[in-house]
PDB file of C-alpha atoms in Angstrom:
ATOM      1  CA  UNK A   1     -17.152 -25.931  -8.994  1.00 91.00           C
ATOM      2  CA  UNK A   2     -19.172 -27.203  -6.080  1.00 95.00           C
ATOM      3  CA  UNK A   3     -20.148 -24.984  -3.140  1.00 94.00           C
ATOM      4  CA  UNK A   4     -17.858 -27.057  -0.903  1.00 95.00           C
ATOM      5  CA  UNK A   5     -14.913 -26.481  -3.261  1.00 96.00           C
ATOM      6  CA  UNK A   6     -15.705 -22.764  -3.343  1.00 96.00           C
ATOM      7  CA  UNK A   7     -15.728 -22.741   0.455  1.00 96.00           C
ATOM      8  CA  UNK A   8     -12.375 -24.567   0.471  1.00 96.00           C
ATOM      9  CA  UNK A   9     -10.866 -21.837  -1.724  1.00 96.00           C
ATOM     10  CA  UNK A  10     -12.110 -19.091   0.600  1.00 95.00           C
ATOM     11  CA  UNK A  11     -10.969 -20.968   3.707  1.00 95.00           C
ATOM     12  CA  UNK A  12      -7.546 -21.698   2.222  1.00 96.00           C
ATOM     13  CA  UNK A  13      -6.809 -17.987   1.860  1.00 94.00           C
ATOM     14  CA  UNK A  14      -7.335 -17.433   5.592  1.00 93.00           C
ATOM     15  CA  UNK A  15      -4.154 -19.191   6.709  1.00 93.00           C
ATOM     16  CA  UNK A  16      -2.876 -21.063   3.616  1.00 94.00           C
ATOM     17  CA  UNK A  17      -3.315 -24.326   5.547  1.00 95.00           C
ATOM     18  CA  UNK A  18      -4.974 -26.692   3.070  1.00 96.00           C
ATOM     19  CA  UNK A  19      -5.807 -29.402   5.596  1.00 95.00           C
ATOM     20  CA  UNK A  20      -7.525 -26.987   7.972  1.00 96.00           C
ATOM     21  CA  UNK A  21      -9.267 -25.299   5.039  1.00 96.00           C
ATOM     22  CA  UNK A  22     -10.682 -28.659   3.955  1.00 96.00           C
ATOM     23  CA  UNK A  23     -11.975 -29.341   7.471  1.00 96.00           C
ATOM     24  CA  UNK A  24     -13.513 -25.861   7.757  1.00 96.00           C
ATOM     25  CA  UNK A  25     -15.114 -26.318   4.321  1.00 96.00           C
ATOM     26  CA  UNK A  26     -16.891 -29.448   5.573  1.00 96.00           C
ATOM     27  CA  UNK A  27     -14.702 -32.263   4.303  1.00 96.00           C
ATOM     28  CA  UNK A  28     -14.037 -35.280   6.533  1.00 95.00           C
ATOM     29  CA  UNK A  29     -11.331 -34.532   9.133  1.00 95.00           C
ATOM     30  CA  UNK A  30      -9.921 -38.050   8.808  1.00 95.00           C
ATOM     31  CA  UNK A  31      -9.349 -37.579   5.066  1.00 95.00           C
ATOM     32  CA  UNK A  32      -8.699 -33.829   5.143  1.00 95.00           C
ATOM     33  CA  UNK A  33      -4.994 -34.099   4.326  1.00 95.00           C
ATOM     34  CA  UNK A  34      -5.545 -36.268   1.229  1.00 96.00           C
ATOM     35  CA  UNK A  35      -8.579 -34.239   0.184  1.00 96.00           C
ATOM     36  CA  UNK A  36      -6.633 -30.984   0.528  1.00 96.00           C
ATOM     37  CA  UNK A  37      -3.815 -32.326  -1.633  1.00 96.00           C
ATOM     38  CA  UNK A  38      -6.299 -33.465  -4.273  1.00 96.00           C
ATOM     39  CA  UNK A  39      -8.085 -30.113  -4.234  1.00 96.00           C
ATOM     40  CA  UNK A  40      -4.862 -28.125  -4.566  1.00 95.00           C
ATOM     41  CA  UNK A  41      -3.817 -30.133  -7.628  1.00 95.00           C
ATOM     42  CA  UNK A  42      -7.133 -29.340  -9.358  1.00 96.00           C
ATOM     43  CA  UNK A  43      -6.567 -26.656 -12.015  1.00 96.00           C
ATOM     44  CA  UNK A  44      -9.988 -25.066 -11.432  1.00 96.00           C
ATOM     45  CA  UNK A  45      -9.303 -24.799  -7.699  1.00 96.00           C
ATOM     46  CA  UNK A  46      -5.887 -23.244  -8.330  1.00 96.00           C
ATOM     47  CA  UNK A  47      -7.415 -20.724 -10.723  1.00 96.00           C
ATOM     48  CA  UNK A  48     -10.163 -19.815  -8.239  1.00 96.00           C
ATOM     49  CA  UNK A  49      -7.660 -19.402  -5.384  1.00 96.00           C
ATOM     50  CA  UNK A  50      -5.520 -17.133  -7.567  1.00 95.00           C
ATOM     51  CA  UNK A  51      -8.588 -15.108  -8.585  1.00 95.00           C
ATOM     52  CA  UNK A  52      -9.702 -14.695  -4.962  1.00 95.00           C
ATOM     53  CA  UNK A  53      -6.178 -13.728  -3.936  1.00 94.00           C
ATOM     54  CA  UNK A  54      -6.023 -11.122  -6.719  1.00 93.00           C
ATOM     55  CA  UNK A  55      -9.426  -9.698  -5.707  1.00 92.00           C
ATOM     56  CA  UNK A  56      -8.352  -9.372  -2.081  1.00 90.00           C
ATOM     57  CA  UNK A  57      -5.034  -7.821  -3.064  1.00 89.00           C
ATOM     58  CA  UNK A  58      -6.710  -5.325  -5.364  1.00 87.00           C
ATOM     59  CA  UNK A  59      -9.170  -4.369  -2.635  1.00 84.00           C
ATOM     60  CA  UNK A  60      -6.300  -3.478  -0.286  1.00 85.00           C
ATOM     61  CA  UNK A  61      -4.393  -1.232  -2.709  1.00 86.00           C
ATOM     62  CA  UNK A  62      -5.199   2.471  -2.751  1.00 84.00           C
ATOM     63  CA  UNK A  63      -6.221   3.944  -6.061  1.00 84.00           C
ATOM     64  CA  UNK A  64      -4.483   7.047  -7.387  1.00 85.00           C
ATOM     65  CA  UNK A  65      -7.580   9.054  -6.483  1.00 90.00           C
ATOM     66  CA  UNK A  66      -7.468   7.769  -2.893  1.00 89.00           C
ATOM     67  CA  UNK A  67      -3.795   8.702  -2.600  1.00 89.00           C
ATOM     68  CA  UNK A  68      -4.449  12.188  -3.953  1.00 90.00           C
ATOM     69  CA  UNK A  69      -7.444  12.684  -1.653  1.00 92.00           C
ATOM     70  CA  UNK A  70      -5.415  11.610   1.368  1.00 90.00           C
ATOM     71  CA  UNK A  71      -2.448  13.806   0.448  1.00 90.00           C
ATOM     72  CA  UNK A  72      -4.810  16.731  -0.109  1.00 91.00           C
ATOM     73  CA  UNK A  73      -6.392  16.253   3.317  1.00 91.00           C
ATOM     74  CA  UNK A  74      -2.956  16.083   4.938  1.00 90.00           C
ATOM     75  CA  UNK A  75      -1.741  19.129   3.026  1.00 90.00           C
ATOM     76  CA  UNK A  76      -4.777  21.102   4.189  1.00 90.00           C
ATOM     77  CA  UNK A  77      -4.265  19.991   7.793  1.00 88.00           C
ATOM     78  CA  UNK A  78      -7.640  18.250   7.883  1.00 90.00           C
ATOM     79  CA  UNK A  79      -6.352  14.989   9.364  1.00 88.00           C
ATOM     80  CA  UNK A  80      -5.415  14.428  12.962  1.00 89.00           C
ATOM     81  CA  UNK A  81      -2.821  11.996  14.214  1.00 88.00           C
ATOM     82  CA  UNK A  82      -2.782  10.144  17.508  1.00 88.00           C
ATOM     83  CA  UNK A  83       0.191  10.684  19.801  1.00 89.00           C
ATOM     84  CA  UNK A  84       0.992   9.400  23.261  1.00 90.00           C
ATOM     85  CA  UNK A  85       1.439  12.151  25.842  1.00 89.00           C
ATOM     86  CA  UNK A  86       2.857  11.599  29.323  1.00 89.00           C
ATOM     87  CA  UNK A  87       1.115  13.666  31.969  1.00 85.00           C
ATOM     88  CA  UNK A  88       2.445  14.228  35.473  1.00 83.00           C
ATOM     89  CA  UNK A  89      -0.222  13.458  38.078  1.00 80.00           C
ATOM     90  CA  UNK A  90       1.781  14.382  41.166  1.00 79.00           C
ATOM     91  CA  UNK A  91       4.222  12.793  43.615  1.00 82.00           C
ATOM     92  CA  UNK A  92       6.498  11.667  40.788  1.00 79.00           C
ATOM     93  CA  UNK A  93       3.767   9.677  39.088  1.00 85.00           C
ATOM     94  CA  UNK A  94       2.677  10.053  35.522  1.00 86.00           C
ATOM     95  CA  UNK A  95       0.178   8.550  33.192  1.00 89.00           C
ATOM     96  CA  UNK A  96       0.061   8.203  29.465  1.00 91.00           C
ATOM     97  CA  UNK A  97      -2.792   9.434  27.393  1.00 89.00           C
ATOM     98  CA  UNK A  98      -3.510   9.202  23.694  1.00 91.00           C
ATOM     99  CA  UNK A  99      -4.482  12.543  22.198  1.00 89.00           C
ATOM    100  CA  UNK A 100      -5.255  13.652  18.673  1.00 91.00           C
ATOM    101  CA  UNK A 101      -3.289  16.542  17.290  1.00 89.00           C
ATOM    102  CA  UNK A 102      -3.001  18.274  13.962  1.00 88.00           C
ATOM    103  CA  UNK A 103      -0.513  16.859  11.470  1.00 88.00           C
ATOM    104  CA  UNK A 104       2.821  18.653  11.769  1.00 88.00           C
ATOM    105  CA  UNK A 105       3.782  21.407   9.349  1.00 90.00           C
ATOM    106  CA  UNK A 106       6.641  19.195   8.145  1.00 92.00           C
ATOM    107  CA  UNK A 107       4.218  16.387   7.245  1.00 90.00           C
ATOM    108  CA  UNK A 108       1.847  18.851   5.576  1.00 91.00           C
ATOM    109  CA  UNK A 109       4.708  20.249   3.520  1.00 92.00           C
ATOM    110  CA  UNK A 110       5.771  16.744   2.461  1.00 92.00           C
ATOM    111  CA  UNK A 111       2.196  15.986   1.333  1.00 90.00           C
ATOM    112  CA  UNK A 112       2.113  19.228  -0.643  1.00 90.00           C
ATOM    113  CA  UNK A 113       5.475  18.384  -2.204  1.00 91.00           C
ATOM    114  CA  UNK A 114       4.231  14.949  -3.284  1.00 91.00           C
ATOM    115  CA  UNK A 115       1.063  16.465  -4.743  1.00 88.00           C
ATOM    116  CA  UNK A 116       3.141  19.060  -6.570  1.00 87.00           C
ATOM    117  CA  UNK A 117       5.365  16.367  -8.042  1.00 86.00           C
ATOM    118  CA  UNK A 118       2.321  14.302  -9.018  1.00 83.00           C
ATOM    119  CA  UNK A 119       0.875  17.286 -10.883  1.00 81.00           C
ATOM    120  CA  UNK A 120       4.191  18.432 -12.407  1.00 81.00           C
ATOM    121  CA  UNK A 121       4.117  21.760 -10.614  1.00 80.00           C
ATOM    122  CA  UNK A 122       7.858  21.767 -10.187  1.00 77.00           C
ATOM    123  CA  UNK A 123       8.937  20.639 -13.639  1.00 70.00           C
ATOM    124  CA  UNK A 124      11.775  22.575 -15.155  1.00 66.00           C
ATOM    125  CA  UNK A 125      10.770  23.063 -18.767  1.00 64.00           C
ATOM    126  CA  UNK A 126      13.289  25.834 -19.146  1.00 57.00           C
ATOM    127  CA  UNK A 127      16.234  24.929 -21.333  1.00 64.00           C
ATOM    128  CA  UNK A 128      19.458  26.824 -21.168  1.00 68.00           C
ATOM    129  CA  UNK A 129      21.470  26.960 -24.357  1.00 72.00           C
ATOM    130  CA  UNK A 130      25.109  27.626 -23.566  1.00 77.00           C
ATOM    131  CA  UNK A 131      27.575  28.216 -26.361  1.00 79.00           C
ATOM    132  CA  UNK A 132      31.162  27.873 -25.274  1.00 77.00           C
ATOM    133  CA  UNK A 133      33.704  30.572 -26.028  1.00 76.00           C
ATOM    134  CA  UNK A 134      37.181  29.249 -26.705  1.00 76.00           C
ATOM    135  CA  UNK A 135      39.994  31.728 -26.213  1.00 75.00           C
ATOM    136  CA  UNK A 136      43.233  30.948 -28.056  1.00 73.00           C
ATOM    137  CA  UNK A 137      46.119  33.292 -28.083  1.00 67.00           C
ATOM    138  CA  UNK A 138      44.043  36.256 -27.059  1.00 58.00           C
ATOM    139  CA  UNK A 139      41.471  35.825 -29.864  1.00 57.00           C
ATOM    140  CA  UNK A 140      37.919  34.820 -29.088  1.00 55.00           C
ATOM    141  CA  UNK A 141      36.496  31.999 -31.153  1.00 55.00           C
ATOM    142  CA  UNK A 142      32.765  31.433 -30.907  1.00 56.00           C
ATOM    143  CA  UNK A 143      31.130  28.155 -31.833  1.00 55.00           C
TER     144      UNK A 143
END
């Protein structure tokens, strides 16, 4: 694959506009539409675009460790959240201000619940064995 083709693949993923990607990659603007079509029908180009797309997708997905670390921080109350607060400044006027506050107890509890579920802290391994008693005509019959 040529450097120009590689650049086309990267540019194509920006807006999925093949013609503009061809122009940005350095192909002739007057032939960009035809060039883009030709490039997109090339199997190597399609494979490279799919590989780049998969790499970008994978980079945006949190790992299990990241999720657990974030839930742990929330459960411990270590993270702050931004909220908009309206402050009265006199004569019926107010202004809004963004302040950071501790995560609510409800959100901390939810994070702890999710961590507990993830680590099977709430599993019910207890089995109850119930044997029915059938009463017929005053006599007990046990199974």
